[in-house]
Short mmCIF file of C-alpha atoms (C1' of nucleotides) in Angstrom, two decimals:
data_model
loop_
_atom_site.label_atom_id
_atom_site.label_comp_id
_atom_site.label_asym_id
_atom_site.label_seq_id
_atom_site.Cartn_x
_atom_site.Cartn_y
_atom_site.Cartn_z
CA UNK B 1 32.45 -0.54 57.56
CA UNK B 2 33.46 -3.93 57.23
CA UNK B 3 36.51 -4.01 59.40
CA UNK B 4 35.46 -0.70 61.02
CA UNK B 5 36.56 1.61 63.31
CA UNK B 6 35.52 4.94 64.72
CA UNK B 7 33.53 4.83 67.65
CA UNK B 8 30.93 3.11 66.31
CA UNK B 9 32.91 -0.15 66.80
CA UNK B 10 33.71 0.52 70.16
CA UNK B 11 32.48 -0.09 73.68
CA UNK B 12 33.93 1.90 76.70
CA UNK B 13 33.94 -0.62 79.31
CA UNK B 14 35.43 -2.94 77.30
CA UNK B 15 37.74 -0.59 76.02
CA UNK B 16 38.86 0.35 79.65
CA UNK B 17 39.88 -3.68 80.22
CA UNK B 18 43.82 -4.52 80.22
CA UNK B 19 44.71 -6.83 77.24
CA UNK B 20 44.54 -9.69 78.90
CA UNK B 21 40.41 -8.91 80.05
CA UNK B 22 39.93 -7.99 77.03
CA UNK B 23 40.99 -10.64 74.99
CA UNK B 24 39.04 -13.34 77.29
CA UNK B 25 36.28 -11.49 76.63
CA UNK B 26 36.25 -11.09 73.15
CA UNK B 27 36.63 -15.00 72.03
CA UNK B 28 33.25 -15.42 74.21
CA UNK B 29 31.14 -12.21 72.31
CA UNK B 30 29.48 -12.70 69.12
CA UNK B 31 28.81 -9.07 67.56
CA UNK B 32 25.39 -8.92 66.42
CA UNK B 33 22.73 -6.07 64.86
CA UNK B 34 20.23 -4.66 66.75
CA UNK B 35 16.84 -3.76 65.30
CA UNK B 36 15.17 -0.86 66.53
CA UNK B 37 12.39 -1.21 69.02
CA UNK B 38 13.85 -4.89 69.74
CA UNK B 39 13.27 -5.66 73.36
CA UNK B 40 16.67 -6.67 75.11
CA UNK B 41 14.93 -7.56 78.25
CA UNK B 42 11.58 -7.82 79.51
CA UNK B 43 10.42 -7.44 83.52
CA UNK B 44 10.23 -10.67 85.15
CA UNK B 45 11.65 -12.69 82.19
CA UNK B 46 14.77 -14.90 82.80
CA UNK B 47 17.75 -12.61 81.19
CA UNK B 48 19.38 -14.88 78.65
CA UNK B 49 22.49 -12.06 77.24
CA UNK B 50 24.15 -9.08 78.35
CA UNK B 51 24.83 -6.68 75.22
CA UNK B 52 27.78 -4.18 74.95
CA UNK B 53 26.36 -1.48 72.89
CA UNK B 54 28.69 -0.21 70.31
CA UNK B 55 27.18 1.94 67.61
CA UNK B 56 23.49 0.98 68.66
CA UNK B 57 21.50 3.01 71.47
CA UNK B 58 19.82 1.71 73.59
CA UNK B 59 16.82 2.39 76.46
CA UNK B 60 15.68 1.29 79.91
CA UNK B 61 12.39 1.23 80.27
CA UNK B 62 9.71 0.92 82.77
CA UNK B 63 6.26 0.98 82.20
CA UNK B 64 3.40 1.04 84.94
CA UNK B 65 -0.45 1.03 84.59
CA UNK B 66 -1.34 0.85 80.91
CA UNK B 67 0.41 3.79 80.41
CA UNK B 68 2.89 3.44 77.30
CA UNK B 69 6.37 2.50 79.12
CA UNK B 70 8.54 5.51 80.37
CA UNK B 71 12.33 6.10 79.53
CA UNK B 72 14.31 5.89 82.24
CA UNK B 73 17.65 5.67 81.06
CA UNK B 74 19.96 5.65 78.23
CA UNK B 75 22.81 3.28 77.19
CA UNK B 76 24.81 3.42 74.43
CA UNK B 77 28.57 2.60 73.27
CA UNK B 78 29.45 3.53 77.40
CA UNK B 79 27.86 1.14 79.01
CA UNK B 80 25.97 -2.49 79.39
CA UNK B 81 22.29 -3.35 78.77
CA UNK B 82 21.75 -6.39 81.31
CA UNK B 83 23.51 -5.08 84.45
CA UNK B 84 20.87 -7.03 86.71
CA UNK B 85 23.14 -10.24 85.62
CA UNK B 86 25.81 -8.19 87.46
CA UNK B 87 24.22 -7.85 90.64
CA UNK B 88 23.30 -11.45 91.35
CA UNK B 89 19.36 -11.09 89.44
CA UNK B 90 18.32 -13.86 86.90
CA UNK B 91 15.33 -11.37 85.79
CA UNK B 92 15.47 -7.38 85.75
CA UNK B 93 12.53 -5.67 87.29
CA UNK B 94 12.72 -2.87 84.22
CA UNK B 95 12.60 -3.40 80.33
CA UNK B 96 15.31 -2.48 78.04
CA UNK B 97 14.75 -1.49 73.95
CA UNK B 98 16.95 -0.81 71.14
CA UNK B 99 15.78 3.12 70.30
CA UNK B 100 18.60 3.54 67.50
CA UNK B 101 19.38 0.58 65.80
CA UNK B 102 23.30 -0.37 65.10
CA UNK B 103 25.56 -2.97 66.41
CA UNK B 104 26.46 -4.47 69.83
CA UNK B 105 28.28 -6.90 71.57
CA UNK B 106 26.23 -10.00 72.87
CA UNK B 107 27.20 -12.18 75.67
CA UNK B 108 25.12 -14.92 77.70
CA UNK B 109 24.42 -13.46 80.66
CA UNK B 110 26.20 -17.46 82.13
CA UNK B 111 29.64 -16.19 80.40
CA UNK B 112 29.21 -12.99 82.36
CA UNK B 113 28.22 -14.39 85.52
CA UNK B 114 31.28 -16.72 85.53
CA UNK B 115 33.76 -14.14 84.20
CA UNK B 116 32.48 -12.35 87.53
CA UNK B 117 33.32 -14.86 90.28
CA UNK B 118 36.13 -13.27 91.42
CA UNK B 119 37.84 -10.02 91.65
CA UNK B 120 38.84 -8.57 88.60
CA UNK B 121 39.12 -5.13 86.34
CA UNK B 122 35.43 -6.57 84.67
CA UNK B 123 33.68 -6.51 87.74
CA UNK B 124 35.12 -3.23 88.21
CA UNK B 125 34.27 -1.73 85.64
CA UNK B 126 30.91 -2.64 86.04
CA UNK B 127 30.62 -1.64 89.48
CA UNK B 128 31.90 1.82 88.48
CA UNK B 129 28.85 1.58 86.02
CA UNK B 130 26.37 0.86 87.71
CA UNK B 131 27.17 4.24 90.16
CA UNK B 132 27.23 6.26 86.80
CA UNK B 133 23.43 4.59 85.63
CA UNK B 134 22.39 5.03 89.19
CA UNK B 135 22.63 8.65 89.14
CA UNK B 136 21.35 8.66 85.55
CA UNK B 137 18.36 7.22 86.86
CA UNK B 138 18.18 9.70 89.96
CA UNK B 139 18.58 12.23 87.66
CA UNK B 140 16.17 11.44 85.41
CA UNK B 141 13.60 11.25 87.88
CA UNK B 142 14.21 14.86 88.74
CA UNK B 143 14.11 15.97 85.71
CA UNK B 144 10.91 14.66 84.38
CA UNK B 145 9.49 15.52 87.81
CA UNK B 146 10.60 19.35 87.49
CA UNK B 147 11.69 20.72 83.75
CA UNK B 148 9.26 21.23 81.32
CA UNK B 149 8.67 18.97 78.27
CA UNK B 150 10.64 21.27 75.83
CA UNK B 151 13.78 21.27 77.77
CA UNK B 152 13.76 17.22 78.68
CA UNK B 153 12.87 16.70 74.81
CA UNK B 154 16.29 19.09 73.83
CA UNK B 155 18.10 17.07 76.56
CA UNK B 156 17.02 13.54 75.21
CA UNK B 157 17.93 14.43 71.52
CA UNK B 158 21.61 15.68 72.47
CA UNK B 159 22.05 12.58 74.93
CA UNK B 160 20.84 10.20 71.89
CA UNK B 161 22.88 12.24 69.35
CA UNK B 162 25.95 11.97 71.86
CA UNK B 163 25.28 8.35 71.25
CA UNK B 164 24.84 7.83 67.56
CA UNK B 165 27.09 8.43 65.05
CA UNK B 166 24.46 9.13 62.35
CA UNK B 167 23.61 12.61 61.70
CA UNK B 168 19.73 11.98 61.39
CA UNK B 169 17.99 10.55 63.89
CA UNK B 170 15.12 7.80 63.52
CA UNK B 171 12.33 8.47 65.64
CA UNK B 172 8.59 9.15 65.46
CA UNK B 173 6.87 12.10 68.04
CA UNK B 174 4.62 8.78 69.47
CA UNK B 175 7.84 6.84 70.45
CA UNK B 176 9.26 10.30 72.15
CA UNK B 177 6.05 10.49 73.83
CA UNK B 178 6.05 7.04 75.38
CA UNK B 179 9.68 7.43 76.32
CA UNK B 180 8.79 11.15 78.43
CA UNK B 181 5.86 10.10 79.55
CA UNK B 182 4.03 12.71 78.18
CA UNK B 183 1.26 12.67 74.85
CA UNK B 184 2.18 12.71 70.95
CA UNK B 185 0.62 15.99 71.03
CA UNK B 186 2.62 17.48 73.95
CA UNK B 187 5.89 15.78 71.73
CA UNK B 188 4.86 17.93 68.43
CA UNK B 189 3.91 21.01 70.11
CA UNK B 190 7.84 20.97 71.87
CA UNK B 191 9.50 19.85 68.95
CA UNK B 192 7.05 22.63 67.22
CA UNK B 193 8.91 24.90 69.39
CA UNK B 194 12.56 23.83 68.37
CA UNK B 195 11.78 23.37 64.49
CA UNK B 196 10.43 26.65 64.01
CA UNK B 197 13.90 27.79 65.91
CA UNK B 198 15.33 25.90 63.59
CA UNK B 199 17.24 23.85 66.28
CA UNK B 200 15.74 20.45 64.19
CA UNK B 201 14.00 19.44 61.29
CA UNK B 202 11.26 16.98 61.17
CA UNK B 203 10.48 14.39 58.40
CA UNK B 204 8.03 11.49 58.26
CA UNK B 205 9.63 9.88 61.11
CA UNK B 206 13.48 11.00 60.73
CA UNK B 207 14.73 14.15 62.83
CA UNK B 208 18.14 16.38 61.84
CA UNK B 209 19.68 18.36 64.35
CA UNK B 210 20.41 21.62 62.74
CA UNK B 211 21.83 23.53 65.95
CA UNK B 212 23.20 21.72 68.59
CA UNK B 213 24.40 24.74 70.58
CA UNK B 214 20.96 26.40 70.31
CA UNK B 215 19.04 23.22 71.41
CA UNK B 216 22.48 23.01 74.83
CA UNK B 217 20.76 26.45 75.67
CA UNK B 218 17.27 25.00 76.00
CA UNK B 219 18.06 21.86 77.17
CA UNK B 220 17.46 21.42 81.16
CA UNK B 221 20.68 21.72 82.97
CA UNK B 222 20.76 18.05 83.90
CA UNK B 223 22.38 17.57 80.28
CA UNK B 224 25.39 19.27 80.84
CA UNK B 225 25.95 17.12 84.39
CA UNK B 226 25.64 13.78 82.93
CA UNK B 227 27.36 15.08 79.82
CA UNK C 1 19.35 -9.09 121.17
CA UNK C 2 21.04 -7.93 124.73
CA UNK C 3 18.64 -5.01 125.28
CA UNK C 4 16.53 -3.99 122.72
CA UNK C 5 14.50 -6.45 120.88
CA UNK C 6 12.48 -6.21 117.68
CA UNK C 7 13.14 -5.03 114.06
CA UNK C 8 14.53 -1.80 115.72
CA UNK C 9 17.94 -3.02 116.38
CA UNK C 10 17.85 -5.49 113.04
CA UNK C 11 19.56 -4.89 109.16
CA UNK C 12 18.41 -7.14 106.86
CA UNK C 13 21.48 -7.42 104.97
CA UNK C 14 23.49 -8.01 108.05
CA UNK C 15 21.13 -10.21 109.38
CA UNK C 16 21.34 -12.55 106.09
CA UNK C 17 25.28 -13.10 106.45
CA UNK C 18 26.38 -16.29 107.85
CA UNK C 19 27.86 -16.22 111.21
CA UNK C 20 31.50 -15.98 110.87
CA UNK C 21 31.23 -13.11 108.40
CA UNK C 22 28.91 -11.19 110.84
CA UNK C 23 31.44 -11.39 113.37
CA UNK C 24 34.24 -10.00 111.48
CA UNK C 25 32.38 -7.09 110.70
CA UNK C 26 30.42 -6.22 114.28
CA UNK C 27 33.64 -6.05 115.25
CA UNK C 28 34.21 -2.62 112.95
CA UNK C 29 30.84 -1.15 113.22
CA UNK C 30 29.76 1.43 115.54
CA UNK C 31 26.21 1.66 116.74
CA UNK C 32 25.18 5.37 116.83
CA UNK C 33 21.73 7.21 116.85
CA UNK C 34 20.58 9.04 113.99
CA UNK C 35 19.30 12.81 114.26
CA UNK C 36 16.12 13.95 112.13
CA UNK C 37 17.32 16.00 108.89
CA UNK C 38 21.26 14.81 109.50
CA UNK C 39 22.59 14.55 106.08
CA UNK C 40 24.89 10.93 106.06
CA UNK C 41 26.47 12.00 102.99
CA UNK C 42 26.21 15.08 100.74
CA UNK C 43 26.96 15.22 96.92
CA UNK C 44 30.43 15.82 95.55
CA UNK C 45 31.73 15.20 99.14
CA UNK C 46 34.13 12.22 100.14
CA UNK C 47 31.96 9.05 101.68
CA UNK C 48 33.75 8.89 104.99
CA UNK C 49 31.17 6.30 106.49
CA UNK C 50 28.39 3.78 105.40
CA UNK C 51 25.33 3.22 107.69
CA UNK C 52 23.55 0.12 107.92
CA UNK C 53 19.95 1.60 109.15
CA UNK C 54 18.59 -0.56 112.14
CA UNK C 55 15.58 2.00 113.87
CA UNK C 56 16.36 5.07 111.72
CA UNK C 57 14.63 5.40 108.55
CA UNK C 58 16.31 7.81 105.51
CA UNK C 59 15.74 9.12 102.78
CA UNK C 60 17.80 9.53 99.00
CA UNK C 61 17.91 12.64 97.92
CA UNK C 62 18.99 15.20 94.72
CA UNK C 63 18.92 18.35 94.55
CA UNK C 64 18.27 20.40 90.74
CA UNK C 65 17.99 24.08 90.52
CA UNK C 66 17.05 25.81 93.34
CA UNK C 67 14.35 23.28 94.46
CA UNK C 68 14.08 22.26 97.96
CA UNK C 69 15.77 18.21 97.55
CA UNK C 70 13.35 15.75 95.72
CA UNK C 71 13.32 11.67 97.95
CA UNK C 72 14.40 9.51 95.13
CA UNK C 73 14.55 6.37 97.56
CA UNK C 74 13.83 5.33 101.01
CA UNK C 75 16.51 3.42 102.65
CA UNK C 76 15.27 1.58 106.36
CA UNK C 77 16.30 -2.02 108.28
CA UNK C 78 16.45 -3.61 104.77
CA UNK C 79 19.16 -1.57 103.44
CA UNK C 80 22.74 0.46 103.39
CA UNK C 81 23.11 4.14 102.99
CA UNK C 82 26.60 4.72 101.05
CA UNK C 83 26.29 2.39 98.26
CA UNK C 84 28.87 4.32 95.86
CA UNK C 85 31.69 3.68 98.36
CA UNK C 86 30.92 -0.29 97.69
CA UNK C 87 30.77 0.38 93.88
CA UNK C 88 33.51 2.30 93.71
CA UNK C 89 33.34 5.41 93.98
CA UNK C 90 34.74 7.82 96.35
CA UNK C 91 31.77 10.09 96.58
CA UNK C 92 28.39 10.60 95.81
CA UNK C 93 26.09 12.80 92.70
CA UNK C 94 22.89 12.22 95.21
CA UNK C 95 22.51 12.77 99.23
CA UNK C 96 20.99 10.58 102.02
CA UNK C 97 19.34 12.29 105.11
CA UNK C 98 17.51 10.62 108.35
CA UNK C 99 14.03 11.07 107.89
CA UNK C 100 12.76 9.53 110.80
CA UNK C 101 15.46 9.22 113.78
CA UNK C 102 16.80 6.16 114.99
CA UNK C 103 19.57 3.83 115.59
CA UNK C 104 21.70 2.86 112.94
CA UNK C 105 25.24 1.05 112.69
CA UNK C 106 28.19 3.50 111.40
CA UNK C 107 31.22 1.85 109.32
CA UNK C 108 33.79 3.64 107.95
CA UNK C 109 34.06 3.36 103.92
CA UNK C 110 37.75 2.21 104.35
CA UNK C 111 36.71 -0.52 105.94
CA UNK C 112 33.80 -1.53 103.88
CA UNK C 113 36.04 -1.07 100.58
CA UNK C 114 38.39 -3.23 102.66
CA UNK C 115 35.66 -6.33 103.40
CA UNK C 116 34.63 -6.26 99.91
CA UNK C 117 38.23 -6.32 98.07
CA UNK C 118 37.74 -10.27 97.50
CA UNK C 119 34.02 -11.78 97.07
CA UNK C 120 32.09 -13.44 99.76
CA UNK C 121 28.81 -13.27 101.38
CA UNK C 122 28.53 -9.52 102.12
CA UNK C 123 29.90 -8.37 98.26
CA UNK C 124 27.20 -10.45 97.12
CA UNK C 125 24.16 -9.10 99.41
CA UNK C 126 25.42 -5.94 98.64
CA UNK C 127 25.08 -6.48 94.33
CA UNK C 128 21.57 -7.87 95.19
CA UNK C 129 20.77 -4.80 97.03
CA UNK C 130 22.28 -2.26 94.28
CA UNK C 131 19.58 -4.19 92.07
CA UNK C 132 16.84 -3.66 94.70
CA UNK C 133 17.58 -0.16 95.10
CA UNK C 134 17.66 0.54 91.54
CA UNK C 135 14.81 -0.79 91.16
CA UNK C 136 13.52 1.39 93.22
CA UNK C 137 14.85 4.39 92.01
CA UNK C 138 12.85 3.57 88.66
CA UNK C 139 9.80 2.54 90.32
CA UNK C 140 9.62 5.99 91.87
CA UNK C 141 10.80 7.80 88.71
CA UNK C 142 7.99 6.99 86.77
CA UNK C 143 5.27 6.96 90.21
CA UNK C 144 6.27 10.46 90.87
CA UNK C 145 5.85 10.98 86.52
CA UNK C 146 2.55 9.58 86.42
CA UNK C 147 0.73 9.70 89.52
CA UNK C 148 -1.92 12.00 91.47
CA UNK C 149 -0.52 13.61 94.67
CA UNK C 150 -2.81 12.11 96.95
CA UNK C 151 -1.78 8.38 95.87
CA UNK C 152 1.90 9.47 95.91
CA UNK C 153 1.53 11.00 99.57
CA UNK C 154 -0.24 7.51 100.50
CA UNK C 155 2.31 5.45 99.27
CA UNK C 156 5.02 7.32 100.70
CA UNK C 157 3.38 7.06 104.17
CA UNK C 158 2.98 3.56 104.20
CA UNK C 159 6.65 3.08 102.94
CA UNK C 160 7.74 5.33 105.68
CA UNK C 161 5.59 3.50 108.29
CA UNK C 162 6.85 -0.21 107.00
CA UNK C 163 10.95 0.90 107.82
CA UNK C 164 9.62 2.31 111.33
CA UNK C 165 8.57 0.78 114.52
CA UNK C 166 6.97 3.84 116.02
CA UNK C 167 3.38 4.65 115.62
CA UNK C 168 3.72 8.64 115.47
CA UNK C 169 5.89 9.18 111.79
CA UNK C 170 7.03 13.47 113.03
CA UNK C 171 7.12 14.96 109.95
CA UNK C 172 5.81 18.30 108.62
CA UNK C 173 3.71 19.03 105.50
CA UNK C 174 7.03 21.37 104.51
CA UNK C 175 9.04 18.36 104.67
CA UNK C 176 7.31 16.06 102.80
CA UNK C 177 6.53 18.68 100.04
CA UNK C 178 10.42 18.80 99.30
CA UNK C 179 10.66 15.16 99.37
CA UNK C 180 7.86 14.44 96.99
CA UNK C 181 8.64 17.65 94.77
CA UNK C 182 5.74 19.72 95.79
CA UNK C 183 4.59 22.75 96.93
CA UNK C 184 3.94 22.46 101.11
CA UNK C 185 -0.01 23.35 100.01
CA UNK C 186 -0.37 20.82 98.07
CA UNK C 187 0.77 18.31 100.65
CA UNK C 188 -1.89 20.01 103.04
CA UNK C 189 -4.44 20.04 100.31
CA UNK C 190 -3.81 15.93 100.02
CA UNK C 191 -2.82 15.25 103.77
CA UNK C 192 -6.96 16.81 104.00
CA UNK C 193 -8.19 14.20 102.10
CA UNK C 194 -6.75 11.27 103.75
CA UNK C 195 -7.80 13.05 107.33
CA UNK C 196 -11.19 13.45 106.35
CA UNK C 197 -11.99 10.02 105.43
CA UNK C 198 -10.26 8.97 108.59
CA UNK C 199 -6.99 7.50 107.03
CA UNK C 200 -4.46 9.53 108.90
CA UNK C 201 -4.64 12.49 111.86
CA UNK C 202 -2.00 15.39 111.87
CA UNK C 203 -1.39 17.32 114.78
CA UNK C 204 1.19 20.04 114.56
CA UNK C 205 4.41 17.97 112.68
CA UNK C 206 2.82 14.75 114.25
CA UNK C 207 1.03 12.20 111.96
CA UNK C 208 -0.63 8.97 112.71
CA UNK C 209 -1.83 6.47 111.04
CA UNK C 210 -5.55 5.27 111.42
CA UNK C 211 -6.23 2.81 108.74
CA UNK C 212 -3.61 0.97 106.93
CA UNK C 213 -6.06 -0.58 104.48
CA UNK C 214 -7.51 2.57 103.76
CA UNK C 215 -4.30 4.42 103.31
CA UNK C 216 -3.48 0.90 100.66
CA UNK C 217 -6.57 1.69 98.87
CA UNK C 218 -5.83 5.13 97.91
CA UNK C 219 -2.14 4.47 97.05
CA UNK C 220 -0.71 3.95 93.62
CA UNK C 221 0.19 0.09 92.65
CA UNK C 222 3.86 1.06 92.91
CA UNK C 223 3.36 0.32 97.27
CA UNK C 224 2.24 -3.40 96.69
CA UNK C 225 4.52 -4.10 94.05
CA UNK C 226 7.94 -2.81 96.13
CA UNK C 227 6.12 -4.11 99.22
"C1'" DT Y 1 1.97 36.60 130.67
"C1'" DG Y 2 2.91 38.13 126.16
"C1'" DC Y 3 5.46 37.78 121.92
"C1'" DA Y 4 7.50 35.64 117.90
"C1'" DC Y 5 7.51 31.79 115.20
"C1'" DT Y 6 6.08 27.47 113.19
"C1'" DC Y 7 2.59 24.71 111.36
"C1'" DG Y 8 -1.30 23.74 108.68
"C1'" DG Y 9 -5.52 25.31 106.21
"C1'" DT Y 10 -7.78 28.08 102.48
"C1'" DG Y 11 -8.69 31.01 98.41
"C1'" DC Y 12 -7.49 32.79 93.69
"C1'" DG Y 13 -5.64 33.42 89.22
"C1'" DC Y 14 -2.55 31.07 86.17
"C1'" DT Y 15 -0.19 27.46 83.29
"C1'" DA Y 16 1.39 22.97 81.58
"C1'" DG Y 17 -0.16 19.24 80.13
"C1'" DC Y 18 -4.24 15.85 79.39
"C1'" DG Y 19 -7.90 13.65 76.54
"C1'" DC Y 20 -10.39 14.05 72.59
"C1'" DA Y 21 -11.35 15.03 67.97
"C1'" DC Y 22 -10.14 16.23 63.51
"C1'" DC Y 23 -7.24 17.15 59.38
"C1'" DG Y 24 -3.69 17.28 55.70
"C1'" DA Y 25 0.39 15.15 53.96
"C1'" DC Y 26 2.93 11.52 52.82
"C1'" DA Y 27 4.14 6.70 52.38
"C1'" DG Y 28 3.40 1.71 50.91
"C1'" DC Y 29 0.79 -1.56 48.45
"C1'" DG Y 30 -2.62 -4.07 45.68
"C1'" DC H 1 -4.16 4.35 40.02
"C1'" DG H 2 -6.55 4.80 44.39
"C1'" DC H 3 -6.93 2.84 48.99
"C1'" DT H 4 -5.29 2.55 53.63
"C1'" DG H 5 -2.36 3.45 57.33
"C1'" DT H 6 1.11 6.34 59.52
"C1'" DC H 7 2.85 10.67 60.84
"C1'" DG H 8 2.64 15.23 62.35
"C1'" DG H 9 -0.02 19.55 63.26
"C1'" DT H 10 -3.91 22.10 65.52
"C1'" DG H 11 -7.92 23.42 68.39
"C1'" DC H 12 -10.76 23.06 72.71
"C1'" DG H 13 -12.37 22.22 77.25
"C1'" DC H 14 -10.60 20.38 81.49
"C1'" DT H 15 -7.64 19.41 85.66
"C1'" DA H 16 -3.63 19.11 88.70
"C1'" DG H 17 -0.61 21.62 90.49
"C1'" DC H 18 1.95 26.33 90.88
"C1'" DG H 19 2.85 30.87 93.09
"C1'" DC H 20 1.11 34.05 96.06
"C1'" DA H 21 -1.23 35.87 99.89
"C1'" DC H 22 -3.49 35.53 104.08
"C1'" DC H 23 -5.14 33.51 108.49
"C1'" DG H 24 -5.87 30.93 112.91
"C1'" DA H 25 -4.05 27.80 116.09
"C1'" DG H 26 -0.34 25.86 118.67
"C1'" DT H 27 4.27 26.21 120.78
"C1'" DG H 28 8.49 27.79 122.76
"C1'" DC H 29 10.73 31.33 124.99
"C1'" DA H 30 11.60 35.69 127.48
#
DNA sequence: TGCACTCGGTGCGCTAGCGCACCGACAGCG
DNA sequence: CGCTGTCGGTGCGCTAGCGCACCGAGTGCA
């Protein structure tokens, strides 16, 4: 889509701005591609940009021991990857990584720093934001603590289909596997589960979601709250 | 200090606010004690205060299913229980109980929302904090994901023990089974290993702690790195 | 003093998930 | 074409933790 449209073009946070916001903002963004498994951030490295996902997903990560790092929240085209900028931090203590790629909105994390000096609908938006990934986060450390792996795996595929706009999905059983924090094997057997329910299909690395009722009913409850 | 002395009748965050700003708002706060298991705020229900922890030491909390309430966070001295109300929100998807009793000073949200409707020093301490406590939030998502009981249960001692000024933490195996998503057996089974090598003694919803090094030892690396 | 209750300690069968090893199928590439 | 690497599927023994049941020792209260 060259001058596109659709939601894939379109950030919610920046869409909630009055004109005025809005158009300040937009001479200072440059819209950009993401690859996937670029790393946005990395723990304890200076954070250079702030990105606005639009039709790109996006994951916050967190990795401790050697263990491959865990998922511990998703943003896509309704929120910010770089909020640490927001809350005063010149490094974030957690990793984020594009998981789908697609486009987003890059600023330098100076340009948002200055645009939040003072009082203002951007600041509030992002305060409002960082509640909603706050309890994302909460959540998600219930969940994995409590559901079993096939109903977080169901949960993560609707969240990252809510995201993307594509109707197949990217995505290998050993990247699932890092992101719950659980083995490829444990990732195959679950998805096992759903593809011979025919919820999904599974191809060399590309998933379809065939049923996305059938995979709400297996899904832990914690979808339908942050949903 | 009039009476009391020591980190017992000390917030960190009010502590770091320049003099003039800590005057305006000890002039709105109310200095109350804190009862064991009091909830401070429950989910879904209107923030009516914030609490700026001094002696009292509590506890984030979120409820799924039917499970007894899983500690997401630990909020002492260094901290503010009621976050949402200074990003925005009017109430919160997570609770906050007192773990350990203790003083604490009581705002109302009103007139927090109020003191942070222009920036200044205490907006500011606050976004550093939301950072800190997100961090945390993570940190424990993927500890409680990844880690044996018995190094959980350490760490979460030693946490407990850093926020308090006492030297008897009263708190029952039942308790801390709920708070670290377990069953109360398990917490007995674990609480046995750290008595028999000395680290801790229990005596009827009474623990102590024996040897701090010990106790670090056995812990996962999530204690030294939030420490 | 005696009773009811809480607290912690223990045993037992069961399950989810781990770690390992192996295997077939399907790329991509020289 | 055949080689090599990736991806997914499966089996097996093992362990941490679950759910249940039971028990003794304190503790508070009548």
């Amino acid at each position: 889509m060259p001058s596109p449209s659709g939601p894939s073009m379109h950030n919610r946070l920046l869409a909630a701005l009055p004109p005025d916001a809005y158009a300040q903002l937009k001479a200072q963004w440059e819209p950009i591609e993401l690859e996937v498994a670029e790393h946005l951030h990395v723990p304890g490295e200076p954070l250079r940009y702030v990105y606005f996902p639009t039709g790109a997903v996006t994951v916050l990560i967190y990795q401790v021991d050697h263990r491959p790092p865990l998922a511990v929240g998703l943003v896509g085209f309704e929120g910010l990857v770089g909020l640490p900028v927001f809350l005063g931090a010149h490094s974030a203590r957690w990793g984020a990584q594009v998981h789908l790629a697609g486009t987003a909105l890059r600023l330098p994390a100076e340009r948002l720093r200055q645009m939040c000096q003072e009082e203002g609908p951007l600041p509030e938006q992002l305060r409002h934001y960082t509640d909603t990934l706050l309890a994302q986060v909460i959540q998600s450390a219930a969940c994995g603590r409590f559901h079993v792996l096939s109903a977080r795996l169901a949960r993560w595929l609707l969240m990252t289909d809510d995201c993307s706009s594509a109707d197949s999905l990217p995505m290998t059983h050993q990247t699932l596997a890092g992101l719950l924090g659980v083995r490829r094997e444990a990732v195959s057997n679950a998805a096992g589960v759903l593809q011979r329910q025919r919820l999904i299909g599974y191809r060399r690395g590309v998933l379809h979601i065939f049923d996305r009722t059938g995979l709400e009913a297996i899904a832990c409850t914690c979808y339908r709250q942050t949903a």
